[in-house]
Coordinates of C-alpha atoms and ligand atoms in Angstrom, one line a residue:
M1 CA -104.6 -136.5 74.3
S2 CA -102.5 -133.4 75.7
D3 CA -102.0 -132.7 79.4
E4 CA -102.3 -129.1 78.5
P5 CA -105.2 -127.5 80.0
K6 CA -107.9 -126.1 77.1
L7 CA -107.2 -122.6 76.3
S8 CA -109.9 -120.2 77.3
A9 CA -112.6 -119.0 74.5
V10 CA -111.0 -115.7 74.2
E11 CA -107.8 -117.1 73.9
V12 CA -109.0 -119.1 70.7
F13 CA -110.4 -115.7 69.3
K14 CA -107.1 -114.4 69.6
I15 CA -105.5 -117.3 68.0
Q16 CA -107.8 -117.3 65.2
S17 CA -107.9 -113.6 64.8
D18 CA -104.9 -112.8 62.6
Y19 CA -103.6 -110.2 65.1
L20 CA -107.0 -108.6 66.0
R21 CA -108.5 -108.6 62.5
G22 CA -111.0 -111.5 63.0
D23 CA -114.3 -110.5 61.2
I24 CA -114.6 -107.1 62.8
G25 CA -114.1 -105.8 59.4
Q26 CA -117.1 -107.7 57.4
E27 CA -119.2 -107.4 60.6
L28 CA -118.9 -103.5 60.6
R29 CA -121.0 -103.0 57.3
D30 CA -123.4 -106.2 57.9
G31 CA -126.4 -103.7 59.1
N32 CA -127.0 -105.4 62.2
D33 CA -126.8 -102.8 65.4
F34 CA -124.4 -105.5 67.3
F35 CA -121.2 -108.1 66.9
G36 CA -120.6 -111.4 66.8
K37 CA -119.3 -113.4 70.2
S38 CA -115.4 -113.3 68.4
S39 CA -115.6 -109.7 67.5
I40 CA -116.9 -108.5 70.7
Q41 CA -114.1 -109.9 72.5
L42 CA -111.2 -108.7 69.7
L43 CA -113.0 -105.2 69.6
K44 CA -111.9 -104.5 73.2
H45 CA -108.1 -104.1 71.9
H46 CA -109.4 -101.7 69.7
G47 CA -111.0 -99.7 72.7
T48 CA -114.1 -100.2 72.5
Y49 CA -117.2 -102.5 74.4
Q50 CA -120.5 -103.5 73.1
Q51 CA -122.8 -102.8 75.9
D52 CA -126.7 -102.6 76.1
D53 CA -128.9 -100.1 78.2
R54 CA -129.3 -101.7 81.2
D55 CA -132.2 -99.5 82.1
A56 CA -133.9 -100.2 78.9
R57 CA -133.4 -104.0 79.2
A58 CA -135.0 -104.0 82.8
A59 CA -137.8 -101.7 81.7
G60 CA -138.4 -104.4 78.6
R61 CA -138.1 -107.2 81.1
T62 CA -140.9 -105.8 83.3
E63 CA -142.9 -104.5 80.5
G64 CA -142.5 -107.8 78.1
G65 CA -144.0 -109.8 81.5
K66 CA -142.4 -113.0 80.3
G67 CA -138.7 -112.0 80.7
K68 CA -138.6 -111.2 77.1
S69 CA -136.1 -108.2 76.5
I70 CA -134.7 -106.6 73.0
K71 CA -131.3 -105.2 74.0
A72 CA -130.8 -101.5 73.1
Y73 CA -127.0 -102.0 71.7
S74 CA -124.5 -98.9 71.7
F75 CA -120.6 -99.0 72.2
M76 CA -118.5 -97.6 75.0
V77 CA -115.5 -96.0 73.3
R78 CA -112.5 -95.7 75.4
N79 CA -109.4 -93.5 75.1
K80 CA -106.0 -94.6 76.1
I81 CA -104.2 -91.4 77.2
P82 CA -100.8 -91.8 79.2
G83 CA -100.5 -89.8 82.1
G84 CA -103.9 -88.2 81.0
K85 CA -102.1 -85.5 79.2
L86 CA -104.3 -83.9 76.1
T87 CA -104.8 -80.7 74.6
S88 CA -107.9 -78.1 74.6
D89 CA -108.5 -79.2 71.4
Q90 CA -108.7 -82.6 71.9
L91 CA -111.2 -82.2 74.6
L92 CA -113.3 -80.0 72.6
A93 CA -112.9 -82.7 70.0
E94 CA -114.1 -85.4 73.0
L95 CA -116.8 -83.1 73.7
D96 CA -118.1 -82.7 70.4
L97 CA -118.2 -86.2 69.7
C98 CA -120.1 -87.2 73.0
D99 CA -122.9 -85.0 71.8
E100 CA -122.5 -85.9 68.2
V101 CA -122.6 -90.1 68.3
G102 CA -122.5 -90.6 72.3
N103 CA -124.9 -90.0 75.3
T104 CA -123.9 -86.4 75.4
T105 CA -121.7 -87.2 78.4
L106 CA -117.8 -87.7 78.7
R107 CA -116.6 -89.9 80.8
I108 CA -113.2 -89.3 83.0
T109 CA -112.1 -92.8 84.3
S110 CA -110.1 -94.0 87.2
R111 CA -107.2 -94.6 85.2
Q112 CA -107.0 -91.1 83.4
G113 CA -108.7 -92.0 80.3
L114 CA -111.5 -90.9 78.6
Q115 CA -114.7 -92.7 77.9
L116 CA -117.8 -92.0 75.5
H117 CA -120.9 -94.2 75.9
G118 CA -124.1 -94.7 73.9
V119 CA -122.1 -94.9 70.6
L120 CA -124.3 -96.5 68.1
K121 CA -122.6 -99.5 65.7
H122 CA -123.1 -97.4 62.9
D123 CA -121.4 -94.4 64.1
L124 CA -118.4 -96.7 65.5
W125 CA -116.1 -95.7 62.4
K126 CA -117.0 -92.5 62.7
T127 CA -115.9 -92.5 66.0
I128 CA -112.8 -93.8 66.3
H129 CA -111.7 -92.1 63.1
R130 CA -112.4 -88.9 64.2
I131 CA -110.8 -89.5 67.9
N132 CA -107.1 -90.7 65.7
E133 CA -107.7 -87.4 63.6
V134 CA -106.9 -85.3 66.7
Q135 CA -104.2 -87.7 67.7
L136 CA -105.7 -89.5 70.3
S137 CA -106.4 -93.2 70.1
T138 CA -108.4 -96.0 71.4
L139 CA -105.7 -99.0 70.7
A140 CA -105.1 -100.9 73.5
A141 CA -107.5 -98.9 76.0
C142 CA -109.1 -102.4 77.0
G143 CA -108.1 -106.0 75.8
D144 CA -105.3 -108.3 76.5
V145 CA -102.5 -105.9 76.7
E146 CA -100.6 -103.0 78.2
R147 CA -103.2 -100.5 79.4
N148 CA -103.2 -97.0 79.8
I149 CA -100.2 -96.0 81.6
M150 CA -100.6 -94.0 84.5
C151 CA -98.6 -91.2 86.0
C152 CA -98.3 -88.3 88.3
P153 CA -100.3 -85.6 86.3
A154 CA -98.9 -82.6 88.1
P155 CA -97.5 -80.4 85.5
L156 CA -94.7 -79.3 87.9
D157 CA -91.9 -77.6 86.1
D158 CA -89.0 -80.0 87.5
R159 CA -87.0 -82.5 86.2
V160 CA -88.9 -85.4 88.1
H161 CA -92.4 -84.7 86.4
A162 CA -91.2 -84.4 83.2
Q163 CA -88.9 -88.0 83.6
L164 CA -92.4 -89.6 84.7
Q165 CA -94.2 -88.4 82.1
A166 CA -91.6 -89.4 79.9
L167 CA -91.2 -92.4 80.7
A168 CA -95.2 -93.3 80.5
D169 CA -95.3 -92.2 77.1
Q170 CA -91.9 -94.1 76.2
L171 CA -93.7 -97.2 77.6
A172 CA -97.1 -96.5 76.3
I173 CA -95.4 -96.4 72.4
H174 CA -93.2 -99.5 73.4
L175 CA -95.9 -101.9 74.9
C176 CA -98.5 -101.0 72.2
P177 CA -99.8 -103.8 69.9
R178 CA -97.7 -103.2 66.3
T179 CA -100.5 -105.1 64.2
R180 CA -101.5 -103.1 61.2
A181 CA -105.1 -104.4 62.1
Y182 CA -106.2 -101.1 63.8
H183 CA -104.9 -98.9 61.0
E184 CA -107.0 -100.9 58.7
L185 CA -109.9 -101.0 60.4
W186 CA -110.5 -97.6 61.8
L187 CA -108.0 -95.4 59.7
T188 CA -108.9 -96.9 56.2
D189 CA -111.8 -95.4 54.4
P190 CA -114.1 -98.5 54.4
D191 CA -115.6 -97.5 50.8
T192 CA -112.7 -96.7 49.0
G193 CA -110.1 -98.3 51.0
E194 CA -107.8 -95.2 51.2
E195 CA -105.7 -94.8 53.8
T196 CA -106.6 -91.7 55.3
L197 CA -104.7 -91.5 58.7
Q198 CA -101.5 -92.6 59.5
G199 CA -100.6 -94.3 63.0
G200 CA -102.0 -97.5 64.5
G201 CA -99.1 -99.8 64.8
N202 CA -95.5 -99.5 63.4
G203 CA -96.5 -101.6 60.5
Q204 CA -94.7 -104.5 61.4
E205 CA -97.0 -107.5 61.1
I206 CA -95.5 -109.8 63.8
E207 CA -95.8 -108.6 67.6
P208 CA -92.6 -108.7 68.6
I209 CA -93.3 -108.1 72.5
Y210 CA -96.8 -110.0 72.7
G211 CA -96.6 -112.6 70.0
S212 CA -100.1 -113.6 68.2
T213 CA -101.9 -114.4 71.3
Y214 CA -101.2 -111.2 73.2
L215 CA -101.1 -111.2 77.0
P216 CA -103.5 -114.0 79.4
R217 CA -105.5 -110.6 80.6
K218 CA -105.2 -107.2 81.0
F219 CA -102.0 -105.7 82.3
K220 CA -101.8 -102.2 84.2
T221 CA -98.6 -99.9 85.0
A222 CA -98.5 -96.8 87.0
I223 CA -95.6 -94.7 87.6
G224 CA -95.6 -92.4 90.8
L225 CA -93.6 -91.0 93.8
P226 CA -93.6 -92.2 97.1
G227 CA -94.6 -88.7 98.5
D228 CA -97.4 -88.2 96.0
N229 CA -99.1 -91.7 95.2
C230 CA -101.9 -90.3 93.4
V231 CA -101.5 -93.0 90.7
D232 CA -102.2 -96.1 93.4
L233 CA -99.2 -97.8 92.6
Y234 CA -100.0 -100.8 95.0
A235 CA -103.1 -101.5 92.8
N236 CA -101.2 -102.2 89.4
D237 CA -99.6 -105.5 88.1
L238 CA -96.5 -103.2 87.7
G239 CA -96.0 -99.9 89.8
L240 CA -93.0 -97.8 89.0
M241 CA -92.1 -95.7 92.4
A242 CA -89.4 -93.3 91.6
I243 CA -86.5 -92.8 93.7
T244 CA -85.4 -89.1 93.7
E245 CA -82.1 -87.4 94.7
G246 CA -81.4 -83.9 94.3
G247 CA -84.3 -83.3 92.0
S248 CA -83.9 -85.7 89.9
I249 CA -85.1 -89.7 89.5
V250 CA -82.0 -92.1 90.3
G251 CA -84.4 -95.4 90.1
Y252 CA -87.1 -96.9 90.4
N253 CA -88.7 -99.3 93.0
V254 CA -90.2 -102.2 91.0
L255 CA -93.8 -103.1 92.6
V256 CA -95.6 -106.0 91.1
G257 CA -98.8 -108.0 91.2
G258 CA -101.4 -105.5 92.1
G259 CA -104.8 -106.1 91.2
M260 CA -108.5 -105.7 92.5
G261 CA -110.9 -108.0 90.5
V262 CA -112.4 -110.7 92.4
T263 CA -115.0 -113.0 92.0
P264 CA -116.9 -113.5 95.7
S265 CA -118.3 -117.1 94.7
A266 CA -114.4 -118.4 93.2
E267 CA -112.4 -118.9 96.3
K268 CA -109.3 -119.1 94.1
T269 CA -109.7 -115.3 93.6
F270 CA -108.7 -112.4 95.7
P271 CA -107.7 -108.6 95.2
A272 CA -104.0 -108.0 96.0
V273 CA -101.7 -104.9 96.7
A274 CA -98.3 -105.1 94.8
R275 CA -95.1 -106.5 95.9
R276 CA -91.7 -104.8 96.6
M277 CA -89.5 -106.8 93.9
A278 CA -86.4 -104.7 92.8
F279 CA -84.8 -101.5 92.8
I280 CA -83.8 -100.3 89.1
K281 CA -81.9 -97.6 87.3
P282 CA -84.2 -95.4 84.9
E283 CA -82.2 -96.8 82.1
Q284 CA -83.2 -100.3 82.8
A285 CA -87.3 -99.1 83.4
V286 CA -88.2 -100.1 79.6
D287 CA -86.5 -103.2 79.6
V288 CA -87.3 -104.6 83.1
A289 CA -91.2 -103.8 82.6
T290 CA -90.9 -105.6 78.8
A291 CA -89.4 -108.6 80.7
I292 CA -92.3 -108.4 83.5
V293 CA -94.8 -108.5 80.5
K294 CA -93.0 -111.3 78.6
V295 CA -92.7 -113.5 81.9
Q296 CA -96.9 -112.7 82.5
R297 CA -97.5 -113.6 78.5
D298 CA -95.5 -117.1 79.0
F299 CA -96.4 -117.9 82.1
G300 CA -100.1 -116.5 82.9
N301 CA -102.7 -118.6 82.9
R302 CA -104.4 -118.9 79.4
A303 CA -107.1 -121.5 80.2
D304 CA -109.0 -119.9 83.2
R305 CA -109.7 -116.0 83.1
K306 CA -110.5 -115.8 86.2
V307 CA -107.3 -116.1 87.7
A308 CA -105.2 -115.2 84.5
R309 CA -104.1 -111.7 86.0
M310 CA -100.1 -111.4 87.0
K311 CA -100.9 -111.4 90.6
Y312 CA -102.1 -115.1 90.3
L313 CA -98.8 -116.3 89.1
I314 CA -96.8 -114.3 91.6
A315 CA -99.0 -116.2 94.4
N316 CA -98.7 -119.6 93.0
W317 CA -94.5 -119.0 92.2
G318 CA -93.9 -116.6 95.4
L319 CA -91.9 -113.4 94.6
S320 CA -88.3 -115.2 94.7
K321 CA -89.1 -117.5 91.9
F322 CA -91.1 -114.9 89.8
K323 CA -88.3 -112.4 90.4
A324 CA -85.6 -115.2 89.0
K325 CA -87.7 -115.8 86.1
V326 CA -87.8 -111.8 85.4
E327 CA -84.1 -111.7 85.9
E328 CA -83.7 -114.6 83.4
Y329 CA -85.7 -112.6 80.7
Y330 CA -84.2 -109.3 81.3
G331 CA -80.8 -110.9 81.1
K332 CA -79.0 -109.7 84.6
P333 CA -79.9 -110.0 88.2
L334 CA -81.7 -106.9 89.5
A335 CA -81.0 -105.1 93.1
D336 CA -83.3 -105.2 96.1
P337 CA -85.9 -102.7 96.6
H338 CA -85.0 -99.1 98.2
P339 CA -86.1 -98.7 101.8
N340 CA -88.3 -95.8 100.5
D341 CA -92.0 -96.1 100.4
V342 CA -95.0 -94.4 99.8
H343 CA -95.9 -92.1 102.6
G344 CA -98.2 -89.2 100.6
F345 CA -100.6 -88.9 98.5
D346 CA -101.9 -85.8 96.7
D347 CA -105.3 -85.5 94.5
H348 CA -104.1 -82.0 93.1
I349 CA -107.2 -79.9 93.3
G350 CA -107.1 -76.3 93.8
W351 CA -104.6 -73.9 92.7
F352 CA -100.9 -74.3 92.6
E353 CA -98.1 -72.7 90.9
Q354 CA -96.4 -74.5 88.3
G355 CA -92.8 -73.2 89.0
D356 CA -92.8 -71.7 85.7
G357 CA -94.7 -68.6 86.3
R358 CA -97.8 -70.0 85.4
W359 CA -100.6 -71.8 87.4
F360 CA -102.6 -75.1 87.1
Y361 CA -106.2 -75.4 88.7
G362 CA -107.3 -78.8 89.9
L363 CA -111.0 -79.4 89.5
N364 CA -113.0 -82.2 91.0
V365 CA -115.4 -84.0 89.0
E366 CA -117.8 -85.9 90.7
N367 CA -117.3 -89.3 89.6
G368 CA -115.9 -88.2 86.7
R369 CA -118.9 -87.2 84.8
I370 CA -118.6 -84.5 82.4
H371 CA -122.4 -83.5 81.6
D372 CA -124.6 -80.4 81.6
E373 CA -127.8 -80.9 83.6
A374 CA -130.1 -78.2 84.9
D375 CA -127.9 -75.5 86.6
F376 CA -124.9 -77.3 86.6
R377 CA -123.2 -77.1 83.2
L378 CA -119.8 -78.4 83.4
K379 CA -119.7 -79.6 79.8
T380 CA -120.5 -76.1 78.9
A381 CA -117.8 -74.5 81.1
L382 CA -115.4 -76.7 79.8
R383 CA -116.0 -75.9 75.9
V384 CA -115.9 -72.0 77.2
I385 CA -112.8 -72.6 78.9
C386 CA -110.7 -74.7 76.2
A387 CA -112.3 -72.0 73.2
T388 CA -111.1 -68.9 75.3
L389 CA -108.0 -69.6 77.5
K390 CA -107.0 -72.9 75.9
P391 CA -105.2 -74.7 78.7
S392 CA -103.4 -78.1 78.5
I393 CA -105.4 -80.6 80.2
R394 CA -104.2 -83.5 82.6
L395 CA -106.6 -86.0 83.9
T396 CA -106.3 -87.5 87.2
P397 CA -106.3 -91.1 88.2
H398 CA -109.2 -90.2 91.0
Q399 CA -111.6 -89.4 88.0
S400 CA -111.0 -85.4 88.2
M401 CA -109.1 -83.1 85.9
L402 CA -106.3 -80.3 85.9
F403 CA -106.5 -77.2 83.6
T404 CA -102.3 -76.5 83.4
D405 CA -100.5 -73.4 82.0
I406 CA -102.7 -71.0 83.2
N407 CA -101.5 -67.2 83.5
A408 CA -102.1 -65.2 86.9
A409 CA -104.0 -62.9 85.1
D410 CA -106.4 -65.6 84.0
K411 CA -107.0 -67.1 87.1
P412 CA -110.0 -65.2 88.3
I413 CA -111.9 -65.7 84.7
L414 CA -111.4 -69.6 85.0
E415 CA -113.0 -69.4 88.2
K416 CA -115.6 -67.2 87.1
V417 CA -116.7 -69.1 84.1
L418 CA -116.9 -72.6 86.5
R419 CA -119.1 -70.4 88.5
E420 CA -121.3 -69.1 86.1
H421 CA -122.0 -72.6 85.0
G422 CA -123.0 -73.9 88.3
V423 CA -119.8 -75.7 88.9
K424 CA -118.3 -75.8 92.9
L425 CA -115.0 -74.8 93.1
H426 CA -112.3 -76.9 95.2
D427 CA -113.4 -74.7 98.5
E428 CA -117.2 -75.2 97.8
I429 CA -117.4 -79.2 98.1
S430 CA -117.0 -81.2 101.5
T431 CA -113.8 -83.3 102.2
V432 CA -115.8 -86.7 101.7
R433 CA -117.1 -85.8 98.3
R434 CA -113.4 -84.7 97.3
W435 CA -111.8 -87.8 98.4
S436 CA -114.8 -90.1 97.0
M437 CA -114.9 -92.4 93.7
A438 CA -117.4 -94.2 92.0
C439 CA -117.4 -96.7 88.9
V440 CA -119.9 -96.2 85.8
A441 CA -122.2 -99.3 87.1
W442 CA -125.6 -98.9 85.4
P443 CA -126.8 -98.2 82.8
T444 CA -123.9 -99.0 80.6
C445 CA -121.6 -101.6 82.3
G446 CA -122.9 -105.0 81.4
L447 CA -121.1 -106.4 85.0
A448 CA -122.9 -104.0 87.2
I449 CA -124.9 -105.6 89.8
T450 CA -126.5 -102.6 91.6
E451 CA -125.6 -98.8 91.3
S452 CA -122.4 -97.1 92.0
E453 CA -121.9 -93.7 90.3
R454 CA -125.6 -92.9 90.2
A455 CA -125.8 -94.0 94.0
L456 CA -123.2 -92.2 95.6
P457 CA -124.2 -88.6 95.2
G458 CA -126.8 -89.5 97.3
I459 CA -124.9 -91.4 100.3
I460 CA -122.6 -88.4 100.2
D461 CA -125.1 -86.0 100.9
Q462 CA -126.4 -88.3 104.0
L463 CA -122.7 -88.6 105.2
E464 CA -122.1 -84.9 104.9
I465 CA -124.9 -84.2 107.4
E466 CA -123.9 -87.2 109.6
L467 CA -119.9 -85.8 109.7
A468 CA -120.9 -82.5 110.3
K469 CA -122.6 -83.1 113.3
L470 CA -119.6 -85.4 114.7
G471 CA -117.6 -82.3 113.9
L472 CA -115.8 -84.6 111.7
S473 CA -116.3 -82.7 108.2
H474 CA -112.6 -81.7 107.3
E475 CA -111.4 -85.3 107.9
K476 CA -109.6 -86.9 105.0
F477 CA -110.4 -90.5 104.0
T478 CA -111.0 -92.3 100.9
L479 CA -114.6 -93.7 100.2
R480 CA -114.9 -95.7 96.6
M481 CA -118.0 -97.2 95.2
T482 CA -118.7 -100.1 92.5
G483 CA -121.3 -101.8 91.3
C484 CA -119.8 -105.5 91.4
P485 CA -116.6 -106.8 93.0
N486 CA -114.3 -106.3 89.8
G487 CA -113.3 -102.9 91.7
C488 CA -113.0 -100.4 89.1
A489 CA -112.9 -97.5 91.7
R490 CA -110.3 -99.4 93.4
P491 CA -112.5 -100.0 96.5
Y492 CA -110.4 -102.8 98.2
N493 CA -107.1 -100.5 99.3
C494 CA -109.2 -97.5 100.4
D495 CA -110.6 -96.3 104.3
I496 CA -114.2 -96.9 102.9
G497 CA -115.1 -99.6 100.3
L498 CA -118.8 -99.9 99.1
V499 CA -119.0 -102.9 97.0
G500 CA -122.1 -104.0 95.0
K501 CA -122.5 -107.7 95.8
A502 CA -126.5 -108.7 94.9
A503 CA -129.4 -106.3 93.7
G504 CA -129.4 -103.5 96.3
R505 CA -126.9 -104.9 98.4
Y506 CA -123.3 -104.0 99.0
T507 CA -120.2 -105.2 101.1
L508 CA -118.7 -102.8 103.6
L509 CA -115.2 -102.6 103.6
V510 CA -112.9 -100.7 105.9
G511 CA -109.2 -100.6 107.1
G512 CA -107.3 -99.6 104.1
R513 CA -105.7 -96.0 103.6
L514 CA -105.1 -93.1 101.1
L515 CA -101.7 -94.6 100.4
G516 CA -103.5 -97.5 99.0
D517 CA -100.4 -99.6 100.3
R518 CA -102.7 -102.3 102.5
L519 CA -106.1 -104.3 101.7
N520 CA -109.1 -103.3 103.7
F521 CA -111.2 -105.8 105.2
I522 CA -115.2 -107.0 105.2
Y523 CA -117.0 -105.0 108.0
K524 CA -120.3 -105.9 107.0
D525 CA -122.0 -108.1 104.0
M526 CA -125.2 -107.8 102.1
V527 CA -125.8 -104.4 103.3
P528 CA -129.3 -102.9 101.7
A529 CA -128.5 -99.7 100.2
A530 CA -130.7 -97.8 102.5
E531 CA -128.4 -99.0 105.6
I532 CA -125.0 -98.2 104.2
V533 CA -124.9 -95.0 105.9
P534 CA -126.5 -96.1 109.1
S535 CA -123.6 -98.7 109.3
I536 CA -120.9 -96.4 108.4
V537 CA -121.8 -93.9 111.5
P538 CA -121.0 -95.8 114.5
L539 CA -117.5 -96.4 113.0
F540 CA -117.2 -92.4 112.9
V541 CA -118.7 -92.0 116.3
Y542 CA -116.1 -94.6 117.9
F543 CA -113.0 -92.9 115.6
K544 CA -113.9 -89.6 117.2
Q545 CA -113.8 -90.9 120.7
A546 CA -111.0 -93.4 120.2
R547 CA -108.7 -92.4 117.7
E548 CA -104.9 -91.8 118.5
Q549 CA -103.5 -88.2 118.0
G550 CA -103.6 -87.4 114.4
E551 CA -104.9 -91.1 113.3
T552 CA -106.9 -91.4 110.1
L553 CA -109.9 -93.6 109.8
G554 CA -108.1 -96.7 107.8
D555 CA -105.5 -96.6 110.3
F556 CA -107.8 -96.5 112.8
C557 CA -110.0 -99.4 111.8
H558 CA -107.0 -101.4 110.9
R559 CA -105.6 -100.9 114.3
K560 CA -108.7 -102.0 115.9
G561 CA -109.5 -104.7 113.9
L562 CA -113.0 -106.5 112.8
E563 CA -114.0 -108.0 116.3
D564 CA -113.4 -104.9 118.0
L565 CA -115.5 -102.7 115.6
L566 CA -118.3 -105.2 115.5
A567 CA -118.4 -105.4 119.3
W568 CA -118.5 -101.4 119.6
T569 CA -121.1 -101.5 116.6
E570 CA -123.5 -104.0 118.6
Q571 CA -122.8 -102.0 121.9
Y572 CA -123.8 -98.7 120.2
A573 CA -126.9 -100.1 118.3
A574 CA -128.1 -101.3 121.8
Q575 CA -127.4 -98.2 123.7
S576 CA -128.9 -95.9 120.8
A577 CA -132.0 -98.3 121.0
S578 CA -132.5 -97.8 124.7
A579 CA -132.1 -93.9 124.6
Ligands
SRM601 FE1 -112.6 -101.8 85.0 C1 -114.3 -104.1 83.5 C2 -115.1 -99.6 83.6 C3 -110.8 -99.1 86.0 C4 -111.1 -103.8 87.2 N1 -114.1 -102.3 83.8 C5 -115.0 -103.2 83.2 C6 -115.9 -102.8 82.2 C7 -115.3 -102.6 81.0 C8 -116.9 -103.7 82.1 C9 -117.0 -105.2 81.0 O1 -115.9 -106.0 81.2 O2 -118.0 -105.4 80.3 C10 -116.3 -101.5 82.8 C11 -116.9 -100.5 81.9 C12 -118.2 -99.8 82.0 C13 -118.7 -98.9 81.4 O3 -120.1 -98.8 81.0 O4 -118.2 -97.8 81.2 C14 -115.2 -101.1 83.1 N2 -112.8 -99.6 84.7 C15 -113.5 -99.2 84.3 C16 -113.6 -97.5 84.3 C17 -114.5 -97.0 83.3 C18 -114.4 -97.4 85.7 C19 -114.5 -95.9 86.2 O5 -115.3 -95.2 86.5 O6 -113.5 -95.0 86.0 C20 -112.1 -97.7 84.3 C21 -111.4 -97.3 83.1 C22 -109.8 -97.1 83.3 C23 -109.4 -97.0 82.2 O7 -109.3 -95.9 81.6 O8 -108.9 -97.9 81.6 C24 -111.7 -99.3 85.2 N3 -111.0 -101.5 86.1 C25 -110.5 -100.7 86.8 C26 -109.8 -100.8 87.8 C27 -108.8 -99.7 88.1 C28 -107.6 -99.4 88.1 O9 -107.2 -99.8 86.7 O10 -106.5 -98.4 88.6 C29 -109.8 -102.0 88.3 C30 -108.9 -102.4 89.4 C31 -107.5 -102.8 89.3 C32 -107.4 -104.2 88.5 O11 -107.4 -104.4 87.1 O12 -107.6 -105.4 88.8 C33 -110.6 -102.9 87.2 N4 -112.5 -103.6 85.3 C34 -112.0 -104.3 86.1 C35 -112.3 -105.8 86.2 C36 -111.4 -106.8 87.3 C37 -110.4 -107.3 86.6 C38 -109.7 -108.6 87.3 O13 -108.4 -108.5 87.2 O14 -110.5 -109.4 87.9 C39 -113.1 -106.1 85.0 C40 -113.8 -107.3 84.8 C41 -113.0 -108.1 84.0 O15 -111.8 -107.9 83.3 O16 -113.2 -109.4 83.7 C42 -113.4 -104.9 84.6
SF4_602 FE1 -119.0 -102.0 85.8 FE2 -118.1 -103.4 88.0 FE3 -116.3 -102.2 86.9 FE4 -118.3 -101.0 88.4 S1 -116.7 -102.3 89.1 S2 -117.3 -100.4 86.0 S3 -119.9 -102.4 88.3 S4 -117.5 -104.1 86.2

């Protein structure tokens, strides 16, 4: 008997899939409204997830009496958009799709992507095909591969930003799967077999970087700047932090092993911020990134998906052994990191000159959800803006969007369209709302334990009142909420994290910060939803009373530490009770 640990089920599906084909083609036409187990896993690499309506499931359970539930299947379809860069026409096409085949909403993700929800199986081919018709792609938006590469979206007319985006585009192409499966399944007419679109892999059958089993787990890369870490470099498997001199990039600090996901019941799992591994010249970036991906490919855990991300490999080996292995794969030693580190973060919201005589406008989209509801008609406003002003679009890592290349004369027109459709401008939303993010969670996410996107706006309504009472309305801190511990809104490195732990209960974390280079810590666990705001308010009071000059909320909580914060909140509760 072999001593090799047993491969996880997903590994077996990949091996047997003939480069991500499996039975997807047959099952697409089998008349069912769902796919089988293997196809569900393989489809992720094609950018789509089988889901079911959790609201309908819950309602069915109650009505059925005996726990019987009939699932209402649909699909989430995710676009991979390097640096979140797309055109007005592409956004219009996505808006059309969300109305025609989706649930009438479009979602900007926390990695500068776009998601459709609620697509039925019989519309899946048409949806992915149409996305490719407008030169967008879903290939490798999910799955055990390099995911969407994040990059600072500010469209500034300087060499640095152009170089960042160029590297994101180059890496995205280089690390994209090269199987023709995507092309065969989604770009070929299923009835005639005629190839209707080019693209979807470069036609090579063998995957020179991934091999037939791809990576042990998802892999995420971000490219950013020390003075503007809007991409949250430290939360990625691979962070490339540009070091600049005299207005151009002289190299990158290579950060490795960041990742948020954790399973509280499995002690072996943990969130991690990336570690500073090396400094490389710009011309080394693609080859070093490839070497890192290959080390994870060959040594990442393929038996237990809970500990298969690269952060666990680095934790097991230590950073120096990991670096030595990367050097071996790259073929040369790598220099130590440059001393520069993250020291700024910009969400790019509001008006800014681009440097070429034109302007860009950053619009905060609450939790990234583009929709029309009563007087709030963001979706319609976007249609008007894209059809008339035709700006270029950039999606931000904070689930928001930038309209770029706007002429000065068009600035009031853009603002007017937004106002007429009930969309608040940058100076009309509170600081706490602007710096918040929530993951999708219910009703589409199959892993959600609690509400998130649907709950955070109400929590912020309450917080706005409390912060105003304390005179802290303009205090800048990141508030991030997720419906389970997987951490899709990056709640473990922000100032205040709210993480769904059990039905209606959350873990409250504090002490991270905007820069994202430090993990926060658990302040209270299993807090009922209704107690979230009352649990946080004492921290604001303490912060107001005892902060040092210019200290941020996250830095304050970090300096005080858990014991001190708990002692204060106990004393505060006793005082409030006796008052
Ligand atoms: Fe995520 C799984 C949504 C960014 C960590 N994530 C999921 C799934 C696909 C649920 C599932 O596996 O069935 C969610 C689909 C929900 C839905 O209905 O749309 C989902 N993740 C999202 C998005 C849409 C959240 C959002 O509100 O914006 C983000 C899509 C980004 C994109 O365009 O590619 C999203 N997910 C993240 C991030 C943030 C990031 O990458 O910067 C993280 C934390 C960073 C990390 O990867 O460590 C993240 N998602 C996870 C994990 C935990 C991974 C782990 O290592 O343990 C899972 C679960 C898993 O992979 O098993 C997960
Ligand atoms: Fe779903 Fe959990 Fe990710 Fe939220 S954090 S989208 S609940 S997997």
